[in-house]
XYZ file of C-alpha atoms in Angstrom:
572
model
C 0.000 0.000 0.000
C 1.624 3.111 -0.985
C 0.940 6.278 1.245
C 2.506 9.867 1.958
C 4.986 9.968 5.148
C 2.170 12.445 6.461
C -0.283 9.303 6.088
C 2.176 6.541 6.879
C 2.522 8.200 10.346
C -1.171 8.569 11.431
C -1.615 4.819 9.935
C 1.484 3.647 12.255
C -0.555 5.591 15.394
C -3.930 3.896 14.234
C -2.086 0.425 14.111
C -0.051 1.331 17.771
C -3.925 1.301 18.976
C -3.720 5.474 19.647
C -7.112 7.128 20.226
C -6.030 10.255 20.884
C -3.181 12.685 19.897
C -2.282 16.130 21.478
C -1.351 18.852 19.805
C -1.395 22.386 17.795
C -0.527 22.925 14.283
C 2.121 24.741 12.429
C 3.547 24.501 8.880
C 6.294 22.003 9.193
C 3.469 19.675 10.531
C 0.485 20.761 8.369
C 1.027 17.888 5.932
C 0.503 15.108 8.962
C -2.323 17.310 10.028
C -3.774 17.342 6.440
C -3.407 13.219 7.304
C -5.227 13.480 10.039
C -8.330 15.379 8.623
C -8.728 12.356 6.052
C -9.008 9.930 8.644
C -11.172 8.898 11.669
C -9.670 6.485 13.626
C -7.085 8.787 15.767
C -8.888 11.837 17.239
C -6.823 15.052 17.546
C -7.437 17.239 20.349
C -6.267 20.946 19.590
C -5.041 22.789 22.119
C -3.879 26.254 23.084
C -0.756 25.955 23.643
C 2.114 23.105 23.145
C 3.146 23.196 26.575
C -0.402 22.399 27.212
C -0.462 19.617 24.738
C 2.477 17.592 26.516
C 0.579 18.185 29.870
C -2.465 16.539 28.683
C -1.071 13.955 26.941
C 1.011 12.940 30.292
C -2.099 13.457 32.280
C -3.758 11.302 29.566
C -0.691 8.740 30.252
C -0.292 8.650 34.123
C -4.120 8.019 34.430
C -4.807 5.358 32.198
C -0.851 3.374 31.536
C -0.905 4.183 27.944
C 1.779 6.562 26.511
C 0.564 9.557 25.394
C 0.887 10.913 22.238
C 1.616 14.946 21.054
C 1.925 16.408 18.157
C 3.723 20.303 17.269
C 5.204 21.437 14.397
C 8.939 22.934 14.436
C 11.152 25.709 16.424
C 8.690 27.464 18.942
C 6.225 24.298 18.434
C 8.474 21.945 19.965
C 10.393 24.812 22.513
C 7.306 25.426 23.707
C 6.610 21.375 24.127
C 10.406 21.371 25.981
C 8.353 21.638 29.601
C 5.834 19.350 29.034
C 8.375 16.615 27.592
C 10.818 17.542 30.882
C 8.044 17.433 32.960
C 7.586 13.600 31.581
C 10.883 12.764 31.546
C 11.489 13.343 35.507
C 8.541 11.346 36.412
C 9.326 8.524 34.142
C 6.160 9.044 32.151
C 5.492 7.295 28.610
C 5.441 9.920 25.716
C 6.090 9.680 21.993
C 6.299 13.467 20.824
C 6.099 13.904 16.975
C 7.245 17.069 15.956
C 7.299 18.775 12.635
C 10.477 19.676 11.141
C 11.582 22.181 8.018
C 12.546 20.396 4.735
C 15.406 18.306 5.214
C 17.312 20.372 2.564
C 17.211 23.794 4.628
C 18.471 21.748 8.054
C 21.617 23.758 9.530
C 20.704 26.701 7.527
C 18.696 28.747 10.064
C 15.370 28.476 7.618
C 12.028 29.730 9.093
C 11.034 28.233 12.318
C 13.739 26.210 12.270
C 15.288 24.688 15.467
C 17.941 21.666 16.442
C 14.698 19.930 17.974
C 17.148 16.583 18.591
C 19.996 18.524 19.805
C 17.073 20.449 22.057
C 15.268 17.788 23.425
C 18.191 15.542 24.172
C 19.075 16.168 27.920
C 15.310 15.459 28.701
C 14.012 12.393 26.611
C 14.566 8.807 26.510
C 15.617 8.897 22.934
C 15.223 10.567 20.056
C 14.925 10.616 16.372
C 15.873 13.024 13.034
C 13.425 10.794 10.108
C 16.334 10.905 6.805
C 13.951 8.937 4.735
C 9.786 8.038 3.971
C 10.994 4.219 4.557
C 12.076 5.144 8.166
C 8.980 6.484 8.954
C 6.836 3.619 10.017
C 9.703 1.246 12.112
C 10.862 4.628 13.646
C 7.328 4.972 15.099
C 7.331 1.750 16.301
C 10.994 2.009 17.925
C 9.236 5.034 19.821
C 6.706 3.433 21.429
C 9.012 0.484 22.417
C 11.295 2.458 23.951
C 8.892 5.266 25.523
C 6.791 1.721 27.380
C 9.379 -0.366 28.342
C 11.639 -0.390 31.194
C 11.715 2.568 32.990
C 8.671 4.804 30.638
C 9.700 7.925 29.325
C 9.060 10.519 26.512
C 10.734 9.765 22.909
C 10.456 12.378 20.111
C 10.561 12.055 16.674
C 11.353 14.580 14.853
C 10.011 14.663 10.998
C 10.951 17.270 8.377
C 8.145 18.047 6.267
C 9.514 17.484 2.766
C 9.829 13.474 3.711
C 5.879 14.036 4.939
C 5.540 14.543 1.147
C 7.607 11.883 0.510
C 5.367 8.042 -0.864
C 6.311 4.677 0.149
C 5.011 1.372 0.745
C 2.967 0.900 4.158
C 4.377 -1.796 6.073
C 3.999 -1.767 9.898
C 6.407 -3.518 11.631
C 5.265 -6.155 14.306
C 8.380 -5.739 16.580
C 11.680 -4.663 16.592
C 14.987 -5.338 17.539
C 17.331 -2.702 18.637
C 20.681 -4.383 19.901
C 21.785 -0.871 22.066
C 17.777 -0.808 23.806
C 18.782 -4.578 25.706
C 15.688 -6.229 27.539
C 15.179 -5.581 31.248
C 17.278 -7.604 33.351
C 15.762 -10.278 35.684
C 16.209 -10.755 39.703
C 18.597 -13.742 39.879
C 16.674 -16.473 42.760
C 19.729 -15.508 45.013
C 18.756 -11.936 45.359
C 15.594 -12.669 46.125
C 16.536 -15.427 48.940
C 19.011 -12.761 50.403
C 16.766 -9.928 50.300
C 13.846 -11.938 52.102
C 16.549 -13.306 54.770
C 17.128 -9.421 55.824
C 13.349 -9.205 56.157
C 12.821 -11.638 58.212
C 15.789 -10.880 60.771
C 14.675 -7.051 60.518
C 13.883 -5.257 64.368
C 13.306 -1.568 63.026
C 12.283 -2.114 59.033
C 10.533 -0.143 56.739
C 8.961 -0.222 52.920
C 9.608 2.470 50.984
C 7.851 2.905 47.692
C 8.135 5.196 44.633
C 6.464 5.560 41.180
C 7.720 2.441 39.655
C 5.443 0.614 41.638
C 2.641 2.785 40.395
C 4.108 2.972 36.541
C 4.407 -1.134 37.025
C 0.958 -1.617 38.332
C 2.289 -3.279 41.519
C 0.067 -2.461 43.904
C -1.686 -5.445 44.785
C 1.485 -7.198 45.009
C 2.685 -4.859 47.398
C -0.232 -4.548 49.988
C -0.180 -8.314 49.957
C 3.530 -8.403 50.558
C 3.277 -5.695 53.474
C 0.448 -7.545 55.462
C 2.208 -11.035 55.179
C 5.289 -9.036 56.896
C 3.664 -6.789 59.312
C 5.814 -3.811 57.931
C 4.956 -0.080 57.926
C 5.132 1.014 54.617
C 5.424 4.736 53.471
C 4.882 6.572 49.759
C 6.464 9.364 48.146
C 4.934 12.163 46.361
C 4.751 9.908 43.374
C 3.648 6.687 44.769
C 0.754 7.401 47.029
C -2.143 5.609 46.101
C 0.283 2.354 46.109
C -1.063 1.509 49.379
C -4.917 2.513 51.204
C -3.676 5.692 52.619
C -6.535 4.227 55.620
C -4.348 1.397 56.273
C -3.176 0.779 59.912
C -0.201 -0.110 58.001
C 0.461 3.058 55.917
C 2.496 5.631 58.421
C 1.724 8.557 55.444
C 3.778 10.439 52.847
C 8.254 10.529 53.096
C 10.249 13.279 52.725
C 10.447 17.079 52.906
C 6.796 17.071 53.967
C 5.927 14.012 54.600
C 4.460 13.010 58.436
C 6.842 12.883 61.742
C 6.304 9.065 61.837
C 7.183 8.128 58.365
C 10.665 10.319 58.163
C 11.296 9.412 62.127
C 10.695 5.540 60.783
C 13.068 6.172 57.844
C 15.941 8.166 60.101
C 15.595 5.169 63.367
C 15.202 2.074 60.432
C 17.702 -0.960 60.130
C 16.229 -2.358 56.830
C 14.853 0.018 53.890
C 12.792 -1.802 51.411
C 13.161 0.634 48.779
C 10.998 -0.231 45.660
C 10.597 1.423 42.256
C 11.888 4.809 44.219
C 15.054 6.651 43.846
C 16.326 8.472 46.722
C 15.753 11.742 45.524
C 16.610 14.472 47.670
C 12.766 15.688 48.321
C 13.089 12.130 50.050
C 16.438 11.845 52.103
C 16.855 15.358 52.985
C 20.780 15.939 53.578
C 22.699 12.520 52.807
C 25.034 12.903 55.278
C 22.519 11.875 57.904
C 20.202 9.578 56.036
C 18.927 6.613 58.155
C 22.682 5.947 59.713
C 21.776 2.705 60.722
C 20.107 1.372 58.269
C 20.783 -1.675 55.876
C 19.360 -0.895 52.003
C 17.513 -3.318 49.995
C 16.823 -1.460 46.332
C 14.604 -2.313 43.349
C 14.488 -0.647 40.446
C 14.510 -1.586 36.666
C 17.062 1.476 36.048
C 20.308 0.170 37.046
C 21.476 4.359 36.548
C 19.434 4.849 39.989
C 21.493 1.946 41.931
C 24.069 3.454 44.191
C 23.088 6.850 42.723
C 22.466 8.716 45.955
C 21.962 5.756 48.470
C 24.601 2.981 48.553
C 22.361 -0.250 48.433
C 24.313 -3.654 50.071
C 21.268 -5.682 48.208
C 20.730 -3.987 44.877
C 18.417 -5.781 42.537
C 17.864 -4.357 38.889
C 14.423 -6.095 37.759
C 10.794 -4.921 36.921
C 9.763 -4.315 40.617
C 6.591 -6.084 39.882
C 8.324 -8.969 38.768
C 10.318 -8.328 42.027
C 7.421 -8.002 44.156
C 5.745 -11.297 43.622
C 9.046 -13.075 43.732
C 9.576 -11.783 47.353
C 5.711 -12.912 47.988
C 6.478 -16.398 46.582
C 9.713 -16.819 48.763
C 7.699 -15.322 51.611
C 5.074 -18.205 51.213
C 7.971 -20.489 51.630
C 9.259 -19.275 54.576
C 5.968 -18.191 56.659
C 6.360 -19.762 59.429
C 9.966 -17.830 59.814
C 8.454 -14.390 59.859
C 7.919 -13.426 63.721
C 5.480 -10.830 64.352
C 7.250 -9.849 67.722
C 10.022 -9.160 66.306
C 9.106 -6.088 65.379
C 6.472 -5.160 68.030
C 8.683 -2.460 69.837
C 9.430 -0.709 66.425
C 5.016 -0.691 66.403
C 5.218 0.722 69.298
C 7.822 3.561 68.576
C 6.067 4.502 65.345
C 2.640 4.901 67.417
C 3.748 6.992 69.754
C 5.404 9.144 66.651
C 1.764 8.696 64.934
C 0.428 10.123 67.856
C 1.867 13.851 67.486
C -0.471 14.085 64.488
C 2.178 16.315 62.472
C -0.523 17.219 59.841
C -2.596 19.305 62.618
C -3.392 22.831 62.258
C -5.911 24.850 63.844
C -9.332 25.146 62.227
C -11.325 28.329 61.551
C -14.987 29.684 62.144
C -13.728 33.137 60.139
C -10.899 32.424 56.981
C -10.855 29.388 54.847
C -7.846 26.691 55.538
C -7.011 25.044 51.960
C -6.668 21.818 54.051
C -10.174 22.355 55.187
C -11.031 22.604 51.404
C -8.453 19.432 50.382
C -10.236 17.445 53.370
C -13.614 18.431 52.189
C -13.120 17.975 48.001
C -12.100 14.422 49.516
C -15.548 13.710 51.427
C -17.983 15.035 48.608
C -15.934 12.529 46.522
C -15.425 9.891 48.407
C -11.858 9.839 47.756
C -12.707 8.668 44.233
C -11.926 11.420 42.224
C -8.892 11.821 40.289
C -7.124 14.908 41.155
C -4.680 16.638 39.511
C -1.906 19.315 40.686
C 0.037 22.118 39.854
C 3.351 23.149 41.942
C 3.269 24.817 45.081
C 1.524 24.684 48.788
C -1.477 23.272 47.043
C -0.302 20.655 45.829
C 1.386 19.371 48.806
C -2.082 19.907 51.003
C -3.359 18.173 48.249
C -1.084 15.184 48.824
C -1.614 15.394 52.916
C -4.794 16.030 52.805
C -6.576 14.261 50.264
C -6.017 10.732 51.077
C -5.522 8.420 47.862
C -6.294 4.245 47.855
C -6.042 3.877 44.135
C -3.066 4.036 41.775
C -3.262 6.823 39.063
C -5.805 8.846 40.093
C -3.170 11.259 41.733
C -1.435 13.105 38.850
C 0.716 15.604 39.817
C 4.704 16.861 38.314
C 6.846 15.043 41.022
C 10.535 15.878 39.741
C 10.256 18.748 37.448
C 7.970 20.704 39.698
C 6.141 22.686 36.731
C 3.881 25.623 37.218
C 0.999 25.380 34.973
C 0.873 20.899 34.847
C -2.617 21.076 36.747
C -5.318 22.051 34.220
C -3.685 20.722 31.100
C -3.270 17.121 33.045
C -6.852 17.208 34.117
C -8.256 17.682 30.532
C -5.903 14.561 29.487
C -7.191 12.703 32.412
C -11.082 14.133 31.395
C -10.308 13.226 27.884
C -9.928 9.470 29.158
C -12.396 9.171 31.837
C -15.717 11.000 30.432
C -17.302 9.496 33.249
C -15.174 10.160 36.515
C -14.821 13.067 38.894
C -11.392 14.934 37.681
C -10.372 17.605 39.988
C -7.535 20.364 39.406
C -5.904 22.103 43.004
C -4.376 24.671 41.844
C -3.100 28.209 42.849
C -3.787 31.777 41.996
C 0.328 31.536 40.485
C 0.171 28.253 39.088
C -3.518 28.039 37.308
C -2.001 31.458 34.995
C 0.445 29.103 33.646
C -1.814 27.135 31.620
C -4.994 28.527 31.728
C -6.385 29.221 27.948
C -6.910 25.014 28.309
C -9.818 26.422 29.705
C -10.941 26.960 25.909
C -9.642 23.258 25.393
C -11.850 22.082 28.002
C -14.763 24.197 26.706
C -14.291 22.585 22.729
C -14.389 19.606 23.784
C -16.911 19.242 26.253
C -14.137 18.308 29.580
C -16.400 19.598 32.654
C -13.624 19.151 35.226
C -13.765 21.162 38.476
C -11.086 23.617 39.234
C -9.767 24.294 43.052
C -8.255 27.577 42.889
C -6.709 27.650 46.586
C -6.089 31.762 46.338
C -3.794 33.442 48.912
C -2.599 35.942 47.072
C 1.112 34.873 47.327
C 3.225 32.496 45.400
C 2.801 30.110 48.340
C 5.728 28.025 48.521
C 7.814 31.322 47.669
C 6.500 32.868 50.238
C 7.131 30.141 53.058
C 10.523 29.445 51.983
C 11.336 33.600 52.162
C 9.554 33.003 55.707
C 11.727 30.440 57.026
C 15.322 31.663 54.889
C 15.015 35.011 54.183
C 13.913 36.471 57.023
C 10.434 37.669 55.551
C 12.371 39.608 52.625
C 9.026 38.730 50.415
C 10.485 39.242 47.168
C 8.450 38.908 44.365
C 6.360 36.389 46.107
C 2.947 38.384 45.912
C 0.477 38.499 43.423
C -0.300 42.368 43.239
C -2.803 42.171 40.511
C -5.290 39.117 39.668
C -7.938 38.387 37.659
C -11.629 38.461 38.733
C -11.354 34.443 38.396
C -14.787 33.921 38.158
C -15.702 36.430 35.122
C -12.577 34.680 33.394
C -14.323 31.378 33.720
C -17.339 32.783 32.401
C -15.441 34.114 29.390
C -14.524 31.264 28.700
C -18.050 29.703 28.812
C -17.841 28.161 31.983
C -18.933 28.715 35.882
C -16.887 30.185 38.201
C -17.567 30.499 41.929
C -15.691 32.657 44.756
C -15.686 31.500 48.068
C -14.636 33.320 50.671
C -16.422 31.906 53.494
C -15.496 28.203 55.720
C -19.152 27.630 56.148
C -19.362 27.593 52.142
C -16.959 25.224 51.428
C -18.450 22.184 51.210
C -21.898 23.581 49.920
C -20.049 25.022 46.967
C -18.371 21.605 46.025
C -21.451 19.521 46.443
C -22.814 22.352 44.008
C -20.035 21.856 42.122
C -19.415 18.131 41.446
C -23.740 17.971 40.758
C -23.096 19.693 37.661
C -21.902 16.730 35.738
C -21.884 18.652 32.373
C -19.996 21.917 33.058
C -16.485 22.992 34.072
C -16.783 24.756 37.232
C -14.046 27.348 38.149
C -13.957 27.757 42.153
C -12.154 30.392 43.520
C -11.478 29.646 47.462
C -10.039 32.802 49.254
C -7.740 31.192 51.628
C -5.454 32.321 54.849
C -2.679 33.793 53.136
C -0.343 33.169 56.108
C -0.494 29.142 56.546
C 2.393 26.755 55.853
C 2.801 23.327 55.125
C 3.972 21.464 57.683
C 5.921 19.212 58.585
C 9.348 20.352 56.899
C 12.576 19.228 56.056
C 14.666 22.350 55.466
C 17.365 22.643 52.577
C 20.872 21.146 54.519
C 18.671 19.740 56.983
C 17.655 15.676 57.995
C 14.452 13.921 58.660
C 15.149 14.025 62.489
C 15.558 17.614 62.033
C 11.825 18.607 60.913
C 10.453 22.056 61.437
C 7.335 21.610 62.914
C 3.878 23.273 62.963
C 4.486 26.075 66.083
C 2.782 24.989 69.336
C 2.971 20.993 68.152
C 5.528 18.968 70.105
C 9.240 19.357 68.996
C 12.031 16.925 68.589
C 13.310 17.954 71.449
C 10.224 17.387 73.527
């Protein structure tokens, strides 16, 4: 079957089982988008902006397992996709980016719009690719997707010029491919696995410590059986809550810089670490010069680059951590009657009396809006079923305190890159593939300006998610770090002129709300979430002066927390 490259690469989406492709036209692109108009298998949603179109197609991605897909045409098309693909990149997310390019004649000779999108995109990708020929088209698609869904996930671009789009050859989709310098995952050798579980079972003070590979591998129930057969607290990061019932006697909360007292005293006082599909970042260990000084390390990941990165592990094992996981279960079921429950009953003990400072306190009130008071109550008029997305800030950590997730990928949120403007975009991915489901967006007055013409996005095509807009007037986390470092030098930190939010909803065609008022909150989100068929833009006015607590300062440890004033201190 001959076809055009333009047609050759919406053909090779149709046959990779795409529904849905993100992006925003330009020249270098327009004969793929001409494609795309003659077909109606793969739907393209347009957005307003590129940066928007990567954030929805991760969203899109994190909430369903599939990789999402983008499409931008060259120089500011795929600069301003650079975030988006970062943004995937640090959180290990599945992405093939297609991206226009000028004709492959006028490459190095600064034609319009032209850019070095492979030279560009190469500190933040998995891999990339510069099409030379309308034959490549087709198996370079197919080497994309490999690469962006295999081992550890990530974004892979392929860069097109639009002269080879012109281009005919032959259709032939390839059914797999072989790429000798992509090798398949390693395996856990038997040996590992018997060694690991020995440390386990001869563990006083252990702990399990897991990441987003356990949420990218779809480990979960692997893992909650594992914990209950050992008895073993078991804590999240930012990117792997939802791995375990966040209700749990079991789970002792979210790690790291503001994570609960219990969870960073149990990593700090640990002798075993179970660390799986997590790398050590430094959100996670604070300072490494006093990170859990007693402890021994067991790591899994299926990125042997992570091993011995930050965290010296004395049993690394380099395997899918699912694959892992129910090895460790299997071995466990052989050795049942070895694992002693009081063994580890002082270590209970210890971590209850830890539990029992309640480090996510703060003081409730009649007169100004708390956001956790509005995280805690989006979570009861949902039932904790909702899938919420995040921008970067304050919000999004009450959102991770406060919330409470039980499922895997219904929290979406940028872990490692930390990007201003990821909430909305996300949420219309996640909309786009779950018409049915609850899709919430907390989000500040700083971060929702990033991204916010998606709200036309969301209005084309019919996405009635429900924006949190926790406003306090201040670049929150700015703002508490000048607090705590600066000595209240509030640089730049306040937002001195915003929009009326709610008549900028209402431009846009949808509702917006302001609430200002703590005996509002939870009649405005019931009132929300009952409109199933609109976007509703709420605008909560919040206390401008709260914190998130607890927190590990820059330099600082986990036994070195800053906590909320007037809750116990470590040196109580």
């Amino acid at each position: 079957m001959q076809l055009t490259g333009a047609d050759i690469v919406v053909k090779s989406l149709e046959k990779e089982g795409v529904e849905f492709v993100f992006g925003y036209p330009g020249g270098a692109a327009l004969h793929i988008y001409d494609a795309f108009h003659r077909q109606n298998e793969v739907e393209h949603i347009l957005v307003r902006h590129e940066q928007g179109a990567t954030h929805a197609a991760d969203g899109y991605a994190r909430s369903t397992g599939k990789p999402g897909v983008v499409l931008v045409t060259s120089g500011p098309g795929i600069t301003n996709a650079v975030t988006g693909i970062a943004t995937a990149y640090m959180d290990s997310i599945p992405m093939v980016v297609l991206s226009g390019q000028v004709m492959k004649p006028l490459i190095g000779y600064d034609a319009f719009q032209e850019i070095d999108a492979v030279g560009i995109s190469r500190p933040c990708v998995k891999h990339n690719f510069l099409i030379q020929d309308v034959e490549e088209i087709a198996e370079t698609i197919k080497k994309a997707f490999h690469i962006a869904t295999t081992g550890r996930p990530g974004p892979v671009l392929v860069d097109i010029p639009k002269d080879i789009t012109a281009q005919v050859a032959e259709f032939l989709y390839p059914e797999s491919v072989e790429m000798r310098s992509y090798p398949e995952p390693a395996t856990a050798q038997p040996s590992e696995i018997v060694t690991a579980v020995e440390a386990m079972l001869n563990a006083k003070r252990p702990v399990v410590y897991t990441g987003g590979g356990v949420v990218l591998a779809h480990a979960q129930e692997g893992l909650r059986d594992m914990v209950k057969t050992l008895g073993f607290p078991c804590t999240n990061t930012l990117m792997g809550l939802g791995a375990y019932p966040h209700d749990d006697p079991q789970f002792i909360g979210m790690l790291g810089m503001h994570g609960t007292y219990e969870a960073n005293m149990t990593m700090f006082e640990s002798d075993l670490i179970i660390a799986l599909g997590a790398r050590f970042d430094d959100r996670i260990t604070g300072t490494l010069d006093n990170f859990a000084p007693n402890a021994k390390v067991i790591h899994v990941d299926i990125d042997p680059s992570v091993i011995d990165k930050n965290i010296k592990a004395d049993i690394p094992i380099v395997a899918d951590v699912k694959e892992v996981i129910n090895a460790f279960n299997a071995e466990l079921g052989r050795r049942r009657e070895d694992i002693n429950p009081s063994l580890i009953a002082n270590w209970w003990e210890k971590i209850r009396a830890w539990q029992g400072l309640d480090s996510f306190w703060y003081e409730k009130s009649d007169t100004i809006i708390k956001p956790q008071f509005v995280v805690e109550k989006l979570h009861e008029v949902t039932g904790g079923e909702a899938y919420v997305t995040s921008d970067v800030g304050q919000h999004q950590m009450f959102a991770a305190q406060f919330y409470g997730f039980s499922d895997t990928h219904k929290w979406i949120n940028s872990g490692g890159l930390g990007t201003m403007g990821f909430g909305l975009p996300s949420a219309l991915g996640v909309k786009i593939a779950h018409r049915d489901a609850d899709v919430a967006c907390i989000t500040g007055e700083g971060s929702i300006q990033m991204c916010i013409q998606e709200l036309a996005t969301c209005k084309q095509y019919d996405l009635p998610v429900k924006v949190i807009n926790l406003n306090n007037r201040y670049l929150g986390m700015v703002r508490q770090w000048q607090e705590f470092s600066y000595e209240k030098r509030y640089s730049n930190s306040y937002m001195d002129s915003l929009p009326d939010f709610v008549a900028l909803a209402e431009a846009y065609g949808h509702v917006g709300m302001q609430i200002d008022k703590p005996g509002d909150v939870e009649g405005a989100l019931r009132e929300a979430f009952a409109m199933k068929d609109r976007l509703v833009f709420m605008d909560f006015i919040t206390d401008q002066q709260e914190n998130v607590y607890p927190m590990i300062e820059s330099g600082k440890g986990h036994s070195e927390m800053r906590m909320r004033p007037g809750s116990a201190s470590l040196a109580e």
